[in-house]
């Protein structure tokens, strides 16, 4: 079983416009309808500071913590890892790293976006299936945001 999920889409907007939103570690609050709030911790860190942690609270009440691992303006990539959330078990997997990458589509000045997640070997098949669906939904919401 693969421990890698990949999804991609084309966004009908210039890559610089899309990157200006995605590079902010708080982007889920602005782009995803399922997210209630995103808070950066500690408060004095910028939303692009490597090592910053975000607390994502979903409208259904679920809370997830992520640590920012990389933001590259040169490559237009952002990567983060899932963290344990206090005493709660937030995932049935011991490690999960997600990377979002953007490329300019030169033919028509749109943006190719990819959403990739790598899991540790202990991931269950259902987690892979869920992440595949979630990645596709995330990309659809990003497309919708930039089509306004």
JSON list of C-alpha atoms in Angstrom, two decimals:
[
{"chain": "A", "resi": 1, "resn": "UNK", "atom": "CA", "xyz": [0.00, 0.00, 0.00]},
{"chain": "A", "resi": 2, "resn": "UNK", "atom": "CA", "xyz": [1.26, 3.45, -0.89]},
{"chain": "A", "resi": 3, "resn": "UNK", "atom": "CA", "xyz": [1.77, 5.92, 1.92]},
{"chain": "A", "resi": 4, "resn": "UNK", "atom": "CA", "xyz": [1.64, 8.89, -0.46]},
{"chain": "A", "resi": 5, "resn": "UNK", "atom": "CA", "xyz": [-1.41, 10.86, -1.60]},
{"chain": "A", "resi": 6, "resn": "UNK", "atom": "CA", "xyz": [-1.28, 13.24, -4.56]},
{"chain": "A", "resi": 7, "resn": "UNK", "atom": "CA", "xyz": [-3.97, 15.53, -5.96]},
{"chain": "A", "resi": 8, "resn": "UNK", "atom": "CA", "xyz": [-3.70, 18.41, -8.41]},
{"chain": "A", "resi": 9, "resn": "UNK", "atom": "CA", "xyz": [-5.78, 21.04, -10.15]},
{"chain": "A", "resi": 10, "resn": "UNK", "atom": "CA", "xyz": [-5.54, 24.18, -12.23]},
{"chain": "A", "resi": 11, "resn": "UNK", "atom": "CA", "xyz": [-6.62, 27.45, -10.62]},
{"chain": "A", "resi": 12, "resn": "UNK", "atom": "CA", "xyz": [-7.88, 30.20, -12.89]},
{"chain": "A", "resi": 13, "resn": "UNK", "atom": "CA", "xyz": [-5.63, 32.90, -11.40]},
{"chain": "A", "resi": 14, "resn": "UNK", "atom": "CA", "xyz": [-2.06, 34.10, -11.71]},
{"chain": "A", "resi": 15, "resn": "UNK", "atom": "CA", "xyz": [0.45, 32.08, -9.68]},
{"chain": "A", "resi": 16, "resn": "UNK", "atom": "CA", "xyz": [1.60, 35.15, -7.70]},
{"chain": "A", "resi": 17, "resn": "UNK", "atom": "CA", "xyz": [-1.96, 35.88, -6.60]},
{"chain": "A", "resi": 18, "resn": "UNK", "atom": "CA", "xyz": [-2.53, 32.28, -5.50]},
{"chain": "A", "resi": 19, "resn": "UNK", "atom": "CA", "xyz": [0.88, 32.09, -3.79]},
{"chain": "A", "resi": 20, "resn": "UNK", "atom": "CA", "xyz": [0.24, 35.28, -1.81]},
{"chain": "A", "resi": 21, "resn": "UNK", "atom": "CA", "xyz": [-2.64, 33.46, -0.07]},
{"chain": "A", "resi": 22, "resn": "UNK", "atom": "CA", "xyz": [-1.20, 29.92, 0.21]},
{"chain": "A", "resi": 23, "resn": "UNK", "atom": "CA", "xyz": [2.16, 31.04, 1.64]},
{"chain": "A", "resi": 24, "resn": "UNK", "atom": "CA", "xyz": [0.37, 32.34, 4.74]},
{"chain": "A", "resi": 25, "resn": "UNK", "atom": "CA", "xyz": [0.16, 29.41, 7.18]},
{"chain": "A", "resi": 26, "resn": "UNK", "atom": "CA", "xyz": [-3.27, 30.73, 8.18]},
{"chain": "A", "resi": 27, "resn": "UNK", "atom": "CA", "xyz": [-4.70, 30.17, 4.68]},
{"chain": "A", "resi": 28, "resn": "UNK", "atom": "CA", "xyz": [-7.21, 27.45, 5.67]},
{"chain": "A", "resi": 29, "resn": "UNK", "atom": "CA", "xyz": [-9.31, 30.00, 7.58]},
{"chain": "A", "resi": 30, "resn": "UNK", "atom": "CA", "xyz": [-9.69, 32.11, 4.45]},
{"chain": "A", "resi": 31, "resn": "UNK", "atom": "CA", "xyz": [-9.97, 29.40, 1.79]},
{"chain": "A", "resi": 32, "resn": "UNK", "atom": "CA", "xyz": [-11.83, 26.45, 3.34]},
{"chain": "A", "resi": 33, "resn": "UNK", "atom": "CA", "xyz": [-15.50, 26.54, 4.30]},
{"chain": "A", "resi": 34, "resn": "UNK", "atom": "CA", "xyz": [-15.04, 23.78, 6.90]},
{"chain": "A", "resi": 35, "resn": "UNK", "atom": "CA", "xyz": [-12.56, 25.82, 8.98]},
{"chain": "A", "resi": 36, "resn": "UNK", "atom": "CA", "xyz": [-13.78, 28.07, 11.79]},
{"chain": "A", "resi": 37, "resn": "UNK", "atom": "CA", "xyz": [-10.45, 29.58, 12.93]},
{"chain": "A", "resi": 38, "resn": "UNK", "atom": "CA", "xyz": [-6.70, 29.30, 12.55]},
{"chain": "A", "resi": 39, "resn": "UNK", "atom": "CA", "xyz": [-4.44, 30.62, 15.30]},
{"chain": "A", "resi": 40, "resn": "UNK", "atom": "CA", "xyz": [-0.64, 30.86, 15.05]},
{"chain": "A", "resi": 41, "resn": "UNK", "atom": "CA", "xyz": [1.34, 29.96, 18.17]},
{"chain": "A", "resi": 42, "resn": "UNK", "atom": "CA", "xyz": [3.27, 31.53, 19.66]},
{"chain": "A", "resi": 43, "resn": "UNK", "atom": "CA", "xyz": [1.37, 34.72, 18.86]},
{"chain": "A", "resi": 44, "resn": "UNK", "atom": "CA", "xyz": [4.51, 36.75, 18.12]},
{"chain": "A", "resi": 45, "resn": "UNK", "atom": "CA", "xyz": [5.49, 34.55, 15.14]},
{"chain": "A", "resi": 46, "resn": "UNK", "atom": "CA", "xyz": [4.60, 35.54, 11.60]},
{"chain": "A", "resi": 47, "resn": "UNK", "atom": "CA", "xyz": [2.29, 33.28, 9.59]},
{"chain": "A", "resi": 48, "resn": "UNK", "atom": "CA", "xyz": [5.30, 32.44, 7.40]},
{"chain": "A", "resi": 49, "resn": "UNK", "atom": "CA", "xyz": [7.82, 31.66, 10.16]},
{"chain": "A", "resi": 50, "resn": "UNK", "atom": "CA", "xyz": [9.26, 28.17, 9.94]},
{"chain": "A", "resi": 51, "resn": "UNK", "atom": "CA", "xyz": [8.61, 26.43, 13.25]},
{"chain": "A", "resi": 52, "resn": "UNK", "atom": "CA", "xyz": [5.35, 28.29, 13.85]},
{"chain": "A", "resi": 53, "resn": "UNK", "atom": "CA", "xyz": [2.44, 26.11, 14.91]},
{"chain": "A", "resi": 54, "resn": "UNK", "atom": "CA", "xyz": [-1.12, 26.61, 13.83]},
{"chain": "A", "resi": 55, "resn": "UNK", "atom": "CA", "xyz": [-4.20, 25.45, 15.64]},
{"chain": "A", "resi": 56, "resn": "UNK", "atom": "CA", "xyz": [-6.98, 24.76, 13.14]},
{"chain": "A", "resi": 57, "resn": "UNK", "atom": "CA", "xyz": [-10.48, 24.58, 14.58]},
{"chain": "A", "resi": 58, "resn": "UNK", "atom": "CA", "xyz": [-13.06, 23.11, 12.25]},
{"chain": "A", "resi": 59, "resn": "UNK", "atom": "CA", "xyz": [-16.72, 24.08, 12.27]},
{"chain": "A", "resi": 60, "resn": "UNK", "atom": "CA", "xyz": [-17.56, 20.55, 13.44]},
{"chain": "A", "resi": 61, "resn": "UNK", "atom": "CA", "xyz": [-15.43, 21.08, 16.57]},
{"chain": "A", "resi": 62, "resn": "UNK", "atom": "CA", "xyz": [-12.36, 19.04, 15.58]},
{"chain": "A", "resi": 63, "resn": "UNK", "atom": "CA", "xyz": [-9.02, 20.69, 16.38]},
{"chain": "A", "resi": 64, "resn": "UNK", "atom": "CA", "xyz": [-5.70, 19.93, 14.66]},
{"chain": "A", "resi": 65, "resn": "UNK", "atom": "CA", "xyz": [-2.22, 21.26, 15.25]},
{"chain": "A", "resi": 66, "resn": "UNK", "atom": "CA", "xyz": [0.40, 21.65, 12.52]},
{"chain": "A", "resi": 67, "resn": "UNK", "atom": "CA", "xyz": [4.03, 22.82, 12.53]},
{"chain": "A", "resi": 68, "resn": "UNK", "atom": "CA", "xyz": [5.31, 24.81, 9.56]},
{"chain": "A", "resi": 69, "resn": "UNK", "atom": "CA", "xyz": [8.37, 23.05, 8.11]},
{"chain": "A", "resi": 70, "resn": "UNK", "atom": "CA", "xyz": [9.10, 25.07, 4.98]},
{"chain": "A", "resi": 71, "resn": "UNK", "atom": "CA", "xyz": [7.96, 28.09, 3.00]},
{"chain": "A", "resi": 72, "resn": "UNK", "atom": "CA", "xyz": [9.84, 28.61, -0.26]},
{"chain": "A", "resi": 73, "resn": "UNK", "atom": "CA", "xyz": [9.07, 31.69, -2.31]},
{"chain": "A", "resi": 74, "resn": "UNK", "atom": "CA", "xyz": [11.55, 30.45, -4.91]},
{"chain": "A", "resi": 75, "resn": "UNK", "atom": "CA", "xyz": [9.82, 27.08, -5.40]},
{"chain": "A", "resi": 76, "resn": "UNK", "atom": "CA", "xyz": [6.36, 28.29, -4.27]},
{"chain": "A", "resi": 77, "resn": "UNK", "atom": "CA", "xyz": [5.99, 25.42, -1.81]},
{"chain": "A", "resi": 78, "resn": "UNK", "atom": "CA", "xyz": [4.73, 25.21, 1.75]},
{"chain": "A", "resi": 79, "resn": "UNK", "atom": "CA", "xyz": [5.07, 22.13, 3.97]},
{"chain": "A", "resi": 80, "resn": "UNK", "atom": "CA", "xyz": [3.78, 21.23, 7.42]},
{"chain": "A", "resi": 81, "resn": "UNK", "atom": "CA", "xyz": [3.51, 18.28, 9.75]},
{"chain": "A", "resi": 82, "resn": "UNK", "atom": "CA", "xyz": [0.63, 17.06, 11.89]},
{"chain": "A", "resi": 83, "resn": "UNK", "atom": "CA", "xyz": [1.30, 17.35, 15.63]},
{"chain": "A", "resi": 84, "resn": "UNK", "atom": "CA", "xyz": [-0.30, 15.62, 18.60]},
{"chain": "A", "resi": 85, "resn": "UNK", "atom": "CA", "xyz": [-3.00, 17.84, 20.10]},
{"chain": "A", "resi": 86, "resn": "UNK", "atom": "CA", "xyz": [-2.58, 17.61, 23.84]},
{"chain": "A", "resi": 87, "resn": "UNK", "atom": "CA", "xyz": [-4.12, 14.42, 25.23]},
{"chain": "A", "resi": 88, "resn": "UNK", "atom": "CA", "xyz": [-6.29, 13.80, 22.18]},
{"chain": "A", "resi": 89, "resn": "UNK", "atom": "CA", "xyz": [-5.44, 11.30, 19.51]},
{"chain": "A", "resi": 90, "resn": "UNK", "atom": "CA", "xyz": [-5.82, 13.31, 16.32]},
{"chain": "A", "resi": 91, "resn": "UNK", "atom": "CA", "xyz": [-4.69, 10.72, 13.84]},
{"chain": "A", "resi": 92, "resn": "UNK", "atom": "CA", "xyz": [-4.33, 6.99, 13.54]},
{"chain": "A", "resi": 93, "resn": "UNK", "atom": "CA", "xyz": [-0.88, 7.52, 12.07]},
{"chain": "A", "resi": 94, "resn": "UNK", "atom": "CA", "xyz": [2.38, 8.46, 13.77]},
{"chain": "A", "resi": 95, "resn": "UNK", "atom": "CA", "xyz": [3.56, 10.92, 11.09]},
{"chain": "A", "resi": 96, "resn": "UNK", "atom": "CA", "xyz": [1.98, 12.97, 8.34]},
{"chain": "A", "resi": 97, "resn": "UNK", "atom": "CA", "xyz": [3.64, 15.68, 6.24]},
{"chain": "A", "resi": 98, "resn": "UNK", "atom": "CA", "xyz": [1.77, 17.75, 3.66]},
{"chain": "A", "resi": 99, "resn": "UNK", "atom": "CA", "xyz": [3.25, 19.87, 0.88]},
{"chain": "A", "resi": 100, "resn": "UNK", "atom": "CA", "xyz": [1.38, 22.27, -1.38]},
{"chain": "A", "resi": 101, "resn": "UNK", "atom": "CA", "xyz": [3.23, 23.39, -4.53]},
{"chain": "A", "resi": 102, "resn": "UNK", "atom": "CA", "xyz": [2.36, 25.94, -7.19]},
{"chain": "A", "resi": 103, "resn": "UNK", "atom": "CA", "xyz": [3.60, 26.30, -10.78]},
{"chain": "A", "resi": 104, "resn": "UNK", "atom": "CA", "xyz": [2.76, 28.89, -13.39]},
{"chain": "A", "resi": 105, "resn": "UNK", "atom": "CA", "xyz": [0.91, 27.55, -16.44]},
{"chain": "A", "resi": 106, "resn": "UNK", "atom": "CA", "xyz": [2.55, 29.65, -19.13]},
{"chain": "A", "resi": 107, "resn": "UNK", "atom": "CA", "xyz": [0.00, 28.87, -21.82]},
{"chain": "A", "resi": 108, "resn": "UNK", "atom": "CA", "xyz": [-2.75, 30.92, -20.17]},
{"chain": "A", "resi": 109, "resn": "UNK", "atom": "CA", "xyz": [-1.25, 32.46, -17.00]},
{"chain": "A", "resi": 110, "resn": "UNK", "atom": "CA", "xyz": [-3.14, 30.15, -14.63]},
{"chain": "A", "resi": 111, "resn": "UNK", "atom": "CA", "xyz": [-1.77, 28.12, -11.70]},
{"chain": "A", "resi": 112, "resn": "UNK", "atom": "CA", "xyz": [-1.07, 24.41, -11.41]},
{"chain": "A", "resi": 113, "resn": "UNK", "atom": "CA", "xyz": [-1.43, 23.41, -7.76]},
{"chain": "A", "resi": 114, "resn": "UNK", "atom": "CA", "xyz": [-0.50, 20.09, -6.21]},
{"chain": "A", "resi": 115, "resn": "UNK", "atom": "CA", "xyz": [-1.39, 18.82, -2.74]},
{"chain": "A", "resi": 116, "resn": "UNK", "atom": "CA", "xyz": [0.78, 15.94, -1.52]},
{"chain": "A", "resi": 117, "resn": "UNK", "atom": "CA", "xyz": [0.73, 14.07, 1.76]},
{"chain": "A", "resi": 118, "resn": "UNK", "atom": "CA", "xyz": [3.24, 11.51, 2.98]},
{"chain": "A", "resi": 119, "resn": "UNK", "atom": "CA", "xyz": [2.35, 9.19, 5.85]},
{"chain": "A", "resi": 120, "resn": "UNK", "atom": "CA", "xyz": [4.41, 6.95, 8.09]},
{"chain": "A", "resi": 121, "resn": "UNK", "atom": "CA", "xyz": [4.24, 3.24, 7.32]},
{"chain": "A", "resi": 122, "resn": "UNK", "atom": "CA", "xyz": [1.66, 2.63, 10.07]},
{"chain": "A", "resi": 123, "resn": "UNK", "atom": "CA", "xyz": [-1.09, 4.44, 8.12]},
{"chain": "A", "resi": 124, "resn": "UNK", "atom": "CA", "xyz": [-4.36, 2.57, 7.66]},
{"chain": "A", "resi": 125, "resn": "UNK", "atom": "CA", "xyz": [-6.02, 2.29, 4.27]},
{"chain": "A", "resi": 126, "resn": "UNK", "atom": "CA", "xyz": [-8.99, 4.37, 5.44]},
{"chain": "A", "resi": 127, "resn": "UNK", "atom": "CA", "xyz": [-6.64, 7.28, 6.27]},
{"chain": "A", "resi": 128, "resn": "UNK", "atom": "CA", "xyz": [-5.29, 7.19, 2.72]},
{"chain": "A", "resi": 129, "resn": "UNK", "atom": "CA", "xyz": [-8.82, 7.14, 1.31]},
{"chain": "A", "resi": 130, "resn": "UNK", "atom": "CA", "xyz": [-9.93, 10.03, 3.55]},
{"chain": "A", "resi": 131, "resn": "UNK", "atom": "CA", "xyz": [-6.86, 12.11, 2.70]},
{"chain": "A", "resi": 132, "resn": "UNK", "atom": "CA", "xyz": [-7.40, 11.51, -1.02]},
{"chain": "A", "resi": 133, "resn": "UNK", "atom": "CA", "xyz": [-10.96, 12.84, -0.75]},
{"chain": "A", "resi": 134, "resn": "UNK", "atom": "CA", "xyz": [-9.97, 15.73, 1.53]},
{"chain": "A", "resi": 135, "resn": "UNK", "atom": "CA", "xyz": [-7.14, 16.83, -0.79]},
{"chain": "A", "resi": 136, "resn": "UNK", "atom": "CA", "xyz": [-9.49, 16.90, -3.78]},
{"chain": "A", "resi": 137, "resn": "UNK", "atom": "CA", "xyz": [-12.06, 18.92, -1.79]},
{"chain": "A", "resi": 138, "resn": "UNK", "atom": "CA", "xyz": [-9.39, 21.37, -0.64]},
{"chain": "A", "resi": 139, "resn": "UNK", "atom": "CA", "xyz": [-8.31, 21.97, -4.22]},
{"chain": "A", "resi": 140, "resn": "UNK", "atom": "CA", "xyz": [-11.92, 22.54, -5.32]},
{"chain": "A", "resi": 141, "resn": "UNK", "atom": "CA", "xyz": [-12.36, 25.15, -2.59]},
{"chain": "A", "resi": 142, "resn": "UNK", "atom": "CA", "xyz": [-9.14, 26.89, -3.65]},
{"chain": "A", "resi": 143, "resn": "UNK", "atom": "CA", "xyz": [-10.41, 26.95, -7.25]},
{"chain": "A", "resi": 144, "resn": "UNK", "atom": "CA", "xyz": [-13.72, 28.39, -6.08]},
{"chain": "A", "resi": 145, "resn": "UNK", "atom": "CA", "xyz": [-12.05, 31.06, -3.96]},
{"chain": "A", "resi": 146, "resn": "UNK", "atom": "CA", "xyz": [-10.07, 32.37, -6.94]},
{"chain": "A", "resi": 147, "resn": "UNK", "atom": "CA", "xyz": [-13.01, 32.21, -9.35]},
{"chain": "A", "resi": 148, "resn": "UNK", "atom": "CA", "xyz": [-14.85, 34.96, -7.46]}
]
